[in-house]
PDB file of C-alpha atoms in Angstrom:
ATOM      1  CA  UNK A   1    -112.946 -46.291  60.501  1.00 65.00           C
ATOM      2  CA  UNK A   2    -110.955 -47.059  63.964  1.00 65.00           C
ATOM      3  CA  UNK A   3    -107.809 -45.183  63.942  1.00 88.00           C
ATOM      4  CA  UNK A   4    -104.784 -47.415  64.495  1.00 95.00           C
ATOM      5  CA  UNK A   5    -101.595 -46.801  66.512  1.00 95.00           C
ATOM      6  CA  UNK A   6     -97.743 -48.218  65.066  1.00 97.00           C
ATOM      7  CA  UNK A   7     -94.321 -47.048  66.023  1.00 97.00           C
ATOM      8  CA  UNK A   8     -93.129 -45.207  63.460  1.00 96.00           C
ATOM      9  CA  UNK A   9     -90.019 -47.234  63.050  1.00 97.00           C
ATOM     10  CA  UNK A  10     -88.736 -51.029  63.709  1.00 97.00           C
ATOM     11  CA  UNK A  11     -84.934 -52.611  62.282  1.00 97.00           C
ATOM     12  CA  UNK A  12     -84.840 -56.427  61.839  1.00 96.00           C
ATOM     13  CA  UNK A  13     -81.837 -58.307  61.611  1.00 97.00           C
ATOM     14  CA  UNK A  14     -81.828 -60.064  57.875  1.00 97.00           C
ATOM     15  CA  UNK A  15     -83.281 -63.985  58.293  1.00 96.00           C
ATOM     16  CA  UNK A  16     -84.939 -63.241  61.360  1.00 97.00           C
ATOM     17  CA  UNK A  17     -88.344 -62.617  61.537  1.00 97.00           C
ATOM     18  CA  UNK A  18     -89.773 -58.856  62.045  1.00 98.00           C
ATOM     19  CA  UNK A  19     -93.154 -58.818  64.001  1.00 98.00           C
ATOM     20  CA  UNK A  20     -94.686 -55.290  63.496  1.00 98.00           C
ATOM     21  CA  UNK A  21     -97.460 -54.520  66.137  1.00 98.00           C
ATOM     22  CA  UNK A  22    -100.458 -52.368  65.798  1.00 97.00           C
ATOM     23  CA  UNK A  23    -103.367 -50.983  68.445  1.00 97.00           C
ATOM     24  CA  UNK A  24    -106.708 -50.858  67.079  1.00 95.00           C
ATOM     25  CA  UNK A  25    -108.733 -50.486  70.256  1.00 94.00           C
ATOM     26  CA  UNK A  26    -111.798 -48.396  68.881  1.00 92.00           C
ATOM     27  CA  UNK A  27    -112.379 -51.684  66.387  1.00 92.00           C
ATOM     28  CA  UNK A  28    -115.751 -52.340  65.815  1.00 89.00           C
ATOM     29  CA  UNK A  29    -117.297 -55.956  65.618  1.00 88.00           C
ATOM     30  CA  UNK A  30    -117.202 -55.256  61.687  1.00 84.00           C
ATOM     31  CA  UNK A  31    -114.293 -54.215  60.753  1.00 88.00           C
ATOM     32  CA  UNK A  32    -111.462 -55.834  58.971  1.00 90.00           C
ATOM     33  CA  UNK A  33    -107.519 -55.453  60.411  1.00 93.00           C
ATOM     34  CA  UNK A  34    -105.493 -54.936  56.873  1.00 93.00           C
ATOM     35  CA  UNK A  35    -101.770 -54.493  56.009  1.00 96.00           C
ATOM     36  CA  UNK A  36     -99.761 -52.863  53.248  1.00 96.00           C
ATOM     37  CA  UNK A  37     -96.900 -52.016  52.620  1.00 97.00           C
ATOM     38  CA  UNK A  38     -94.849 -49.006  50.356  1.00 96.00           C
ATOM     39  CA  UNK A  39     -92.019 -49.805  49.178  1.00 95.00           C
ATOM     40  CA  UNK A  40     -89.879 -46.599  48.451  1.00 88.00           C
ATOM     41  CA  UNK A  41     -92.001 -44.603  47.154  1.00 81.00           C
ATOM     42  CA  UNK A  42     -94.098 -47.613  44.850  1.00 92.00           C
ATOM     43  CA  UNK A  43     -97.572 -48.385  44.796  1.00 95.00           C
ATOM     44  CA  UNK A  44     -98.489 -49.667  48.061  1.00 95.00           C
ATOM     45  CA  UNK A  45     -99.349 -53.550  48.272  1.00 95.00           C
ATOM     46  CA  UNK A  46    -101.577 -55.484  49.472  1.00 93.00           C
ATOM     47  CA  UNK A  47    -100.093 -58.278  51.787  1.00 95.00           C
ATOM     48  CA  UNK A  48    -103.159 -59.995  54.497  1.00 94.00           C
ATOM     49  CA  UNK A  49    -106.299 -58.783  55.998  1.00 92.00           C
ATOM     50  CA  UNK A  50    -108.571 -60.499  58.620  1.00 92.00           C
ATOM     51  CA  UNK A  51    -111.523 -60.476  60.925  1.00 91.00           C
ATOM     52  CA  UNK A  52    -110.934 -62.418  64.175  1.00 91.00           C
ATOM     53  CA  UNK A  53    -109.294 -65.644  63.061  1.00 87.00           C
ATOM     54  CA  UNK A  54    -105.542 -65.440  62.600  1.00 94.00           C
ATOM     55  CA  UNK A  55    -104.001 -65.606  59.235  1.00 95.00           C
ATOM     56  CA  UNK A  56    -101.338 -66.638  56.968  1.00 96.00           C
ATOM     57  CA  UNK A  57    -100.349 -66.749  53.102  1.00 95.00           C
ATOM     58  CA  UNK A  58     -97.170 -66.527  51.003  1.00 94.00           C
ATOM     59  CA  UNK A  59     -96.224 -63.471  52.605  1.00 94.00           C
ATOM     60  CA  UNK A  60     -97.043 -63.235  56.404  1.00 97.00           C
ATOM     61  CA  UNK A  61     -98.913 -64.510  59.056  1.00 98.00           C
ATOM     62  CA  UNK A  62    -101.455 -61.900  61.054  1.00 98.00           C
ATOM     63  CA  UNK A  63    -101.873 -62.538  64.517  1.00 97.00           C
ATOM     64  CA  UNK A  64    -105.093 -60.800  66.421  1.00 96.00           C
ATOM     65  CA  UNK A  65    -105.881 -60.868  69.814  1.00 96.00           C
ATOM     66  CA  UNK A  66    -108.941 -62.241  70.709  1.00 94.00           C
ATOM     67  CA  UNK A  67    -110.741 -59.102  72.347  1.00 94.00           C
ATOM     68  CA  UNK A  68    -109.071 -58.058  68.543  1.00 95.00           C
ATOM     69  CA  UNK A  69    -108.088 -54.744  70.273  1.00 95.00           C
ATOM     70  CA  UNK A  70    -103.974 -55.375  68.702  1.00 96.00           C
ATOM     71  CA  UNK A  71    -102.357 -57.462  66.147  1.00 97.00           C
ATOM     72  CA  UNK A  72     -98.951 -58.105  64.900  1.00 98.00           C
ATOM     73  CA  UNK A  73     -97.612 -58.839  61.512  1.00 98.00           C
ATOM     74  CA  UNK A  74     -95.253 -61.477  61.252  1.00 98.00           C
ATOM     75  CA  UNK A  75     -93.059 -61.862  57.850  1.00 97.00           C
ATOM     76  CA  UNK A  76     -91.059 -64.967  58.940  1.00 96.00           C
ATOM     77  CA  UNK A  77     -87.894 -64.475  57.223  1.00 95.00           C
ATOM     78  CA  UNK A  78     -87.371 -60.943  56.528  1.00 96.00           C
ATOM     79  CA  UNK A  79     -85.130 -59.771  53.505  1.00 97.00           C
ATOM     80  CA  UNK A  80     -83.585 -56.493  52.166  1.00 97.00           C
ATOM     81  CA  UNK A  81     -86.381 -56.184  49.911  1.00 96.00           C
ATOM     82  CA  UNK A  82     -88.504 -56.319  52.886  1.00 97.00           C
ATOM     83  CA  UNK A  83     -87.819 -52.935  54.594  1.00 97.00           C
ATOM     84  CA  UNK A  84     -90.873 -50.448  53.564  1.00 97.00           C
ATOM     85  CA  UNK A  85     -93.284 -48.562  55.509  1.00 96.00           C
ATOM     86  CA  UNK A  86     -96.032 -51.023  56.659  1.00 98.00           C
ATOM     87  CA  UNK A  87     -99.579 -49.734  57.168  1.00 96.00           C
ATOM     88  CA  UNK A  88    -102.198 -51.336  59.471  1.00 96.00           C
ATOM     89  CA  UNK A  89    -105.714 -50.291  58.529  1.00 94.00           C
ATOM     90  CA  UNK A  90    -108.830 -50.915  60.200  1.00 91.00           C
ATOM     91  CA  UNK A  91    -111.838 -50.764  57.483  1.00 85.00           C
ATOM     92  CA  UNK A  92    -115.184 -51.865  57.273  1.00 79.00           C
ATOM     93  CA  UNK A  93    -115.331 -54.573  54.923  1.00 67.00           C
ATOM     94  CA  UNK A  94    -117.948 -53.062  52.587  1.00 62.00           C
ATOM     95  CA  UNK A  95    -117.644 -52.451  48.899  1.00 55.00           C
ATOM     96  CA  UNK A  96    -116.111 -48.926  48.047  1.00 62.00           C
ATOM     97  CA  UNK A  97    -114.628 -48.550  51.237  1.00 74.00           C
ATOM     98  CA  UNK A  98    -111.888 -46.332  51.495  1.00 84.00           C
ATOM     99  CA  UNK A  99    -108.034 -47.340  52.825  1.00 88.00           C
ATOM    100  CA  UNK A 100    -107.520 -44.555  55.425  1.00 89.00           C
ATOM    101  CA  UNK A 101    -103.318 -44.739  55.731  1.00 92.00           C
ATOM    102  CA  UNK A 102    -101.832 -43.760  58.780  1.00 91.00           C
ATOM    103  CA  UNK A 103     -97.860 -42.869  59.428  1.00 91.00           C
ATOM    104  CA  UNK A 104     -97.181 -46.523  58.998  1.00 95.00           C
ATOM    105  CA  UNK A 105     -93.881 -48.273  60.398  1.00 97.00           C
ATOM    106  CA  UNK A 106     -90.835 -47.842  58.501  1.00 97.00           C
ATOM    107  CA  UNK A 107     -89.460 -51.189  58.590  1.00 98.00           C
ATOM    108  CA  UNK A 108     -85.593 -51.598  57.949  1.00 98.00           C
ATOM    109  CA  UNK A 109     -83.933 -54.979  57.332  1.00 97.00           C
ATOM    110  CA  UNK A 110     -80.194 -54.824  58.277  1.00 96.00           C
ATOM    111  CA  UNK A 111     -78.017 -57.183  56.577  1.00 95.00           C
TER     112      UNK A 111
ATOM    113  CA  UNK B   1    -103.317 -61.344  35.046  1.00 54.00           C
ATOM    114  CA  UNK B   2    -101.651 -57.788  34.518  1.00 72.00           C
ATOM    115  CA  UNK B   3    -102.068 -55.639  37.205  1.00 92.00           C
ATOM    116  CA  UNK B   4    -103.535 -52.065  37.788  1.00 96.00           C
ATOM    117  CA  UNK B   5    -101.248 -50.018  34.707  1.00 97.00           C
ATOM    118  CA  UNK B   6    -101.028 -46.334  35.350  1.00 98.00           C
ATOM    119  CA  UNK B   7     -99.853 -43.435  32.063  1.00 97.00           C
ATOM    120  CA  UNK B   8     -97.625 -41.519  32.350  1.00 97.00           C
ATOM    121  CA  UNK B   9     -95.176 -43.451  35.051  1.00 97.00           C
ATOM    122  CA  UNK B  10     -93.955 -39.407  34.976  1.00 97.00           C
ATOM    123  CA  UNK B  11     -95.858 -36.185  33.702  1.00 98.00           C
ATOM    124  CA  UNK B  12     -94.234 -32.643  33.832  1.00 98.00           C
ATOM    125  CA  UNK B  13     -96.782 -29.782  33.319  1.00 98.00           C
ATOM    126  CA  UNK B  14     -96.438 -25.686  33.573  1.00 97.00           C
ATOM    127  CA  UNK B  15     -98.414 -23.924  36.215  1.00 97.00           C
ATOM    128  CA  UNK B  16    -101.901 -23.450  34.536  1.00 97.00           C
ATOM    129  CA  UNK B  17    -101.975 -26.708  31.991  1.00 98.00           C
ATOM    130  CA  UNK B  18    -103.789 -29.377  32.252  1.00 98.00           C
ATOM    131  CA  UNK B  19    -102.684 -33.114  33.306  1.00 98.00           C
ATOM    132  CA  UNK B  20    -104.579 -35.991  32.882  1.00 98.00           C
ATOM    133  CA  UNK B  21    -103.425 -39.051  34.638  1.00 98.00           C
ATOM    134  CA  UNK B  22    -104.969 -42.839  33.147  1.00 98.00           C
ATOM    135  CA  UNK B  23    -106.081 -45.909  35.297  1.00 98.00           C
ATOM    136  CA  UNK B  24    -106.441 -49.534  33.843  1.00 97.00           C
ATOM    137  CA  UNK B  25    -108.143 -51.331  36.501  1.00 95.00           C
ATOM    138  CA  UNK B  26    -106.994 -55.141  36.687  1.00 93.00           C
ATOM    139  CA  UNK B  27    -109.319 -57.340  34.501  1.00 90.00           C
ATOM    140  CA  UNK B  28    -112.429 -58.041  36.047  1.00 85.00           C
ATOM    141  CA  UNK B  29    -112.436 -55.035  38.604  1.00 88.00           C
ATOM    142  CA  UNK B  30    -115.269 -52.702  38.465  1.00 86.00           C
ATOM    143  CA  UNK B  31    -114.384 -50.309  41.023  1.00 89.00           C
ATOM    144  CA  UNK B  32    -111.630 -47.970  41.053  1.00 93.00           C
ATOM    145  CA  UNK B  33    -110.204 -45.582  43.602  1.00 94.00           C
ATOM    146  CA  UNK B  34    -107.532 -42.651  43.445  1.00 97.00           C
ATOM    147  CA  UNK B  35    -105.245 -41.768  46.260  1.00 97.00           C
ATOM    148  CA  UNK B  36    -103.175 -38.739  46.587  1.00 97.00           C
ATOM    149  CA  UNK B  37     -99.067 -38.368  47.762  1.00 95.00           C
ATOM    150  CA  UNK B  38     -97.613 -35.115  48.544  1.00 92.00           C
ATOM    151  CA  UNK B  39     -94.234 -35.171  48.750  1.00 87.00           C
ATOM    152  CA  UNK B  40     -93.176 -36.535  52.584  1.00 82.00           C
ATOM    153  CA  UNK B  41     -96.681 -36.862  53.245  1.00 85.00           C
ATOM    154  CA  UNK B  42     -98.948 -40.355  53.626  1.00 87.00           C
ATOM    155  CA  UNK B  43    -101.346 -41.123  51.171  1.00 93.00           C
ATOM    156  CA  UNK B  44    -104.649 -39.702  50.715  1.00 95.00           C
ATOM    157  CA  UNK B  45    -107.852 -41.071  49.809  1.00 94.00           C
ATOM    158  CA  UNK B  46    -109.327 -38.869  46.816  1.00 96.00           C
ATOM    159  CA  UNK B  47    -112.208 -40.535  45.016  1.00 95.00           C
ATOM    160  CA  UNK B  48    -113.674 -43.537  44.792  1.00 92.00           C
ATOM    161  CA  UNK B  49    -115.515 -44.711  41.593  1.00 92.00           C
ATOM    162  CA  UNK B  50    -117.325 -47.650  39.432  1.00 89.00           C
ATOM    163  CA  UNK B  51    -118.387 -47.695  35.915  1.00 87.00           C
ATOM    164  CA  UNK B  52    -119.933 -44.373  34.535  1.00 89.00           C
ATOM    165  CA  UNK B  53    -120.419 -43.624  38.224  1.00 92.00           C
ATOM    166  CA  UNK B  54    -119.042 -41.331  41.156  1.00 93.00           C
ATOM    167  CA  UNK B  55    -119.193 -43.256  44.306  1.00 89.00           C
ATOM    168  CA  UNK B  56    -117.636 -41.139  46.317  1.00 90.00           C
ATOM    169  CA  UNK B  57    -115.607 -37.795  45.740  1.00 93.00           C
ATOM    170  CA  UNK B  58    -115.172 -36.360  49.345  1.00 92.00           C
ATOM    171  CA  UNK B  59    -111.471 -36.308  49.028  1.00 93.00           C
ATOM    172  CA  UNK B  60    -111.438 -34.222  45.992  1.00 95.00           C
ATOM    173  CA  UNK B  61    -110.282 -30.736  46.174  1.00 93.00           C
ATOM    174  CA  UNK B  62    -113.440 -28.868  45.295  1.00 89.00           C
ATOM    175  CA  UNK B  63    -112.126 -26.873  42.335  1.00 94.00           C
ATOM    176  CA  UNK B  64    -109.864 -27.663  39.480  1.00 97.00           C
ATOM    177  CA  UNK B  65    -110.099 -31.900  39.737  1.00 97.00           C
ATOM    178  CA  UNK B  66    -112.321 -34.327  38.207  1.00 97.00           C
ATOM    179  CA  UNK B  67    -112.476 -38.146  37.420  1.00 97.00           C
ATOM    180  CA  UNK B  68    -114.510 -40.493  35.340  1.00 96.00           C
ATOM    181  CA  UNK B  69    -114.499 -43.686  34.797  1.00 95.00           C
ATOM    182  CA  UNK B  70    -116.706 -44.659  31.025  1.00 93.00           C
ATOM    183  CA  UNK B  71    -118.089 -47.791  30.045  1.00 90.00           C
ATOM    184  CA  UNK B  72    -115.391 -48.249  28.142  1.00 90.00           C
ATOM    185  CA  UNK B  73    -111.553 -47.254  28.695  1.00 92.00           C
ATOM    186  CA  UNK B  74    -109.878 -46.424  31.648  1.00 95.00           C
ATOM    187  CA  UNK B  75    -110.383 -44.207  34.580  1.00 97.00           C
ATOM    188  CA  UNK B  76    -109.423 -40.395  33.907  1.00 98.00           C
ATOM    189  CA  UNK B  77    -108.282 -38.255  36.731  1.00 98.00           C
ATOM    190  CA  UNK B  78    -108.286 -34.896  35.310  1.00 98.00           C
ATOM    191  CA  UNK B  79    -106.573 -31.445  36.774  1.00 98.00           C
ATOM    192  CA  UNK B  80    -107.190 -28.677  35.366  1.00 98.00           C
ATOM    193  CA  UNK B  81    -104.867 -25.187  35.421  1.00 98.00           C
ATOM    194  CA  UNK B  82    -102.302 -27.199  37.666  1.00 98.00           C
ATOM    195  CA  UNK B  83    -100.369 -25.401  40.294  1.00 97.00           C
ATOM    196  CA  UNK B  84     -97.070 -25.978  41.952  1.00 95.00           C
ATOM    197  CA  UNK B  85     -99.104 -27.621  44.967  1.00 95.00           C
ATOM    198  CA  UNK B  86    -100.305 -30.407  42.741  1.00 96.00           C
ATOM    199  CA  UNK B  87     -96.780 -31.795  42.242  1.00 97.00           C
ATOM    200  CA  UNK B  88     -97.451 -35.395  43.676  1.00 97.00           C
ATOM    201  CA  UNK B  89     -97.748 -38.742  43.239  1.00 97.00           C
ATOM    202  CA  UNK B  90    -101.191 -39.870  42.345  1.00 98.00           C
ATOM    203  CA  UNK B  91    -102.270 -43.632  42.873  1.00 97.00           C
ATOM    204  CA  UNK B  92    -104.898 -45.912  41.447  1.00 97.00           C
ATOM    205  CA  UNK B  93    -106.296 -49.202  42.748  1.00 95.00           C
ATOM    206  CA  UNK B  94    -108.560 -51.018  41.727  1.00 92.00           C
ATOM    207  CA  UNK B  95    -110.886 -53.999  43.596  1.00 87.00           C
ATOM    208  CA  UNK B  96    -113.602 -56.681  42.529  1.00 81.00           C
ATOM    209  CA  UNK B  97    -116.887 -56.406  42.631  1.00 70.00           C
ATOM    210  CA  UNK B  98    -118.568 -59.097  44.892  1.00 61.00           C
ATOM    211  CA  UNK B  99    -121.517 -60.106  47.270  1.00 55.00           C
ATOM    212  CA  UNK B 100    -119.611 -60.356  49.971  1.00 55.00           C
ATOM    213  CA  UNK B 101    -116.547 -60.825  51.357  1.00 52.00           C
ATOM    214  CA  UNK B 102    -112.932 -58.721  52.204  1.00 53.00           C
ATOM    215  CA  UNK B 103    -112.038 -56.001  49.041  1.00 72.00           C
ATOM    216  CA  UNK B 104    -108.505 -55.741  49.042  1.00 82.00           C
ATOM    217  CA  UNK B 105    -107.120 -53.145  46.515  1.00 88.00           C
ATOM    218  CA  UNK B 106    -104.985 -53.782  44.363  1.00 92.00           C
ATOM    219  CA  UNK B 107    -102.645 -50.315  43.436  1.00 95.00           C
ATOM    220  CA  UNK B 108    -100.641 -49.502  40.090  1.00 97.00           C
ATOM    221  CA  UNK B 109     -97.263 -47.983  40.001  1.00 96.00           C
ATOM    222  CA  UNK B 110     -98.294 -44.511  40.355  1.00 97.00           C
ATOM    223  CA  UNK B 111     -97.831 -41.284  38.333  1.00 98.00           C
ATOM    224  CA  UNK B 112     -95.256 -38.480  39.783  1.00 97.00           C
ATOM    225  CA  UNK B 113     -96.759 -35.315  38.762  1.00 97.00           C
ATOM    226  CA  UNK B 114     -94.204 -32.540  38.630  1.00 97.00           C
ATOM    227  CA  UNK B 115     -95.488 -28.555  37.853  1.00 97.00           C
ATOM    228  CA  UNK B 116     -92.978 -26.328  37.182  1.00 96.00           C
TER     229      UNK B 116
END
């Protein structure tokens, strides 16, 4: 799997919204940008995954460049319950593929 | 739709016992995976299974841990003779089985393994 590049840490004002980047420039043409995120210390969670296209659902919007080399998570309104470490993870998108977790951004949302 | 469970939420064990830590996969998901958490440390990819089957066990210390996963029940991760160094928190997900398309994994709440 491509190994991905984050800071390790980003603060977001509370309300605004938090765009957390992420270098994946070894991508191949078949393999999937995902996120997670751990929140202190839970299970980690699933939030948005994609190809090429940009994305969005209920909890962020992913953003990929089109020579899909970078892309930036977007959560729109960030909360307190927002700040966790956020993973990017570059996978190919085959059954019984393995998540590979990096150092992840620690994400802190400042009231 | 209840999610991945995990049992024990906390286990303490004595150097040289053995622990065994329980997945329930979400319904419908035939493949599971476990994922290791040393303390200030990311996690770790350990094994990756489906029904009555080992996928994929090249994160697996080579002595002392197994898993299974029957036909019916949940998955099993088994330690045996535990040591201080095992004191973690072990994760379970869980993901479809399909034809095609993404696999997102879906992770339970996680046992914290403590050996004193």
């Amino acid at each position: 799997d491509a190994k991905t590049t984050q800071p390790p840490s980003m603060d977001c004002a509370e309300g605004r919204a938090a765009n957390l980047p992420c270098n994946h420039s070894t991508i191949s043409g078949n393999e999937y940008v995902y996120w997670y995120r751990q929140i202190h210390s839970q299970g980690p969670q699933y939030i948005i995954h994609g190809l090429k296209n940009n994305e969005t659902n209920e909890m962020a919007s992913l953003i990929i460049t089109e020579d899909r080399k970078s892309s930036t998570l977007i959560l729109p309104h960030a909360t307190l319950r927002d700040t966790a470490v956020y993973y990017c993870i570059v996978r190919v998108d085959t059954s019984g593929s393995r998540l590979t977790f990096g150092e992840g951004t620690q994400l802190t949302v400042n009231p | 739709n209840a999610g991945v469970m995990q049992n024990p939420r906390h286990l303490v064990r004595r150097r040289g016992q053995e622990a065994r830590l329980r997945c329930s996969p979400m319904k419908g998901h035939s493949h599971v995976y476990w994922y290791r958490q040393l303390p200030e440390e990311g996690l770790k990819f350990m094994v990756y299974l489906q029904k009555e089957n080992i996928i994929d066990e090249s994160g697996m210390p080579k002595e002392r841990f197994s898993a299974e996963f029957p036909k019916e029940g949940p998955s099993i991760l088994r330690i045996q003779q535990v040591v201080r160094g095992d004191s973690a928190a072990y994760f379970c997900a869980s993901s479809p089985w399909t034809s095609g398309g993404a696999y997102e994994q879906y992770f339970g709440p996680g046992t914290r393994l403590t050996v004193t």
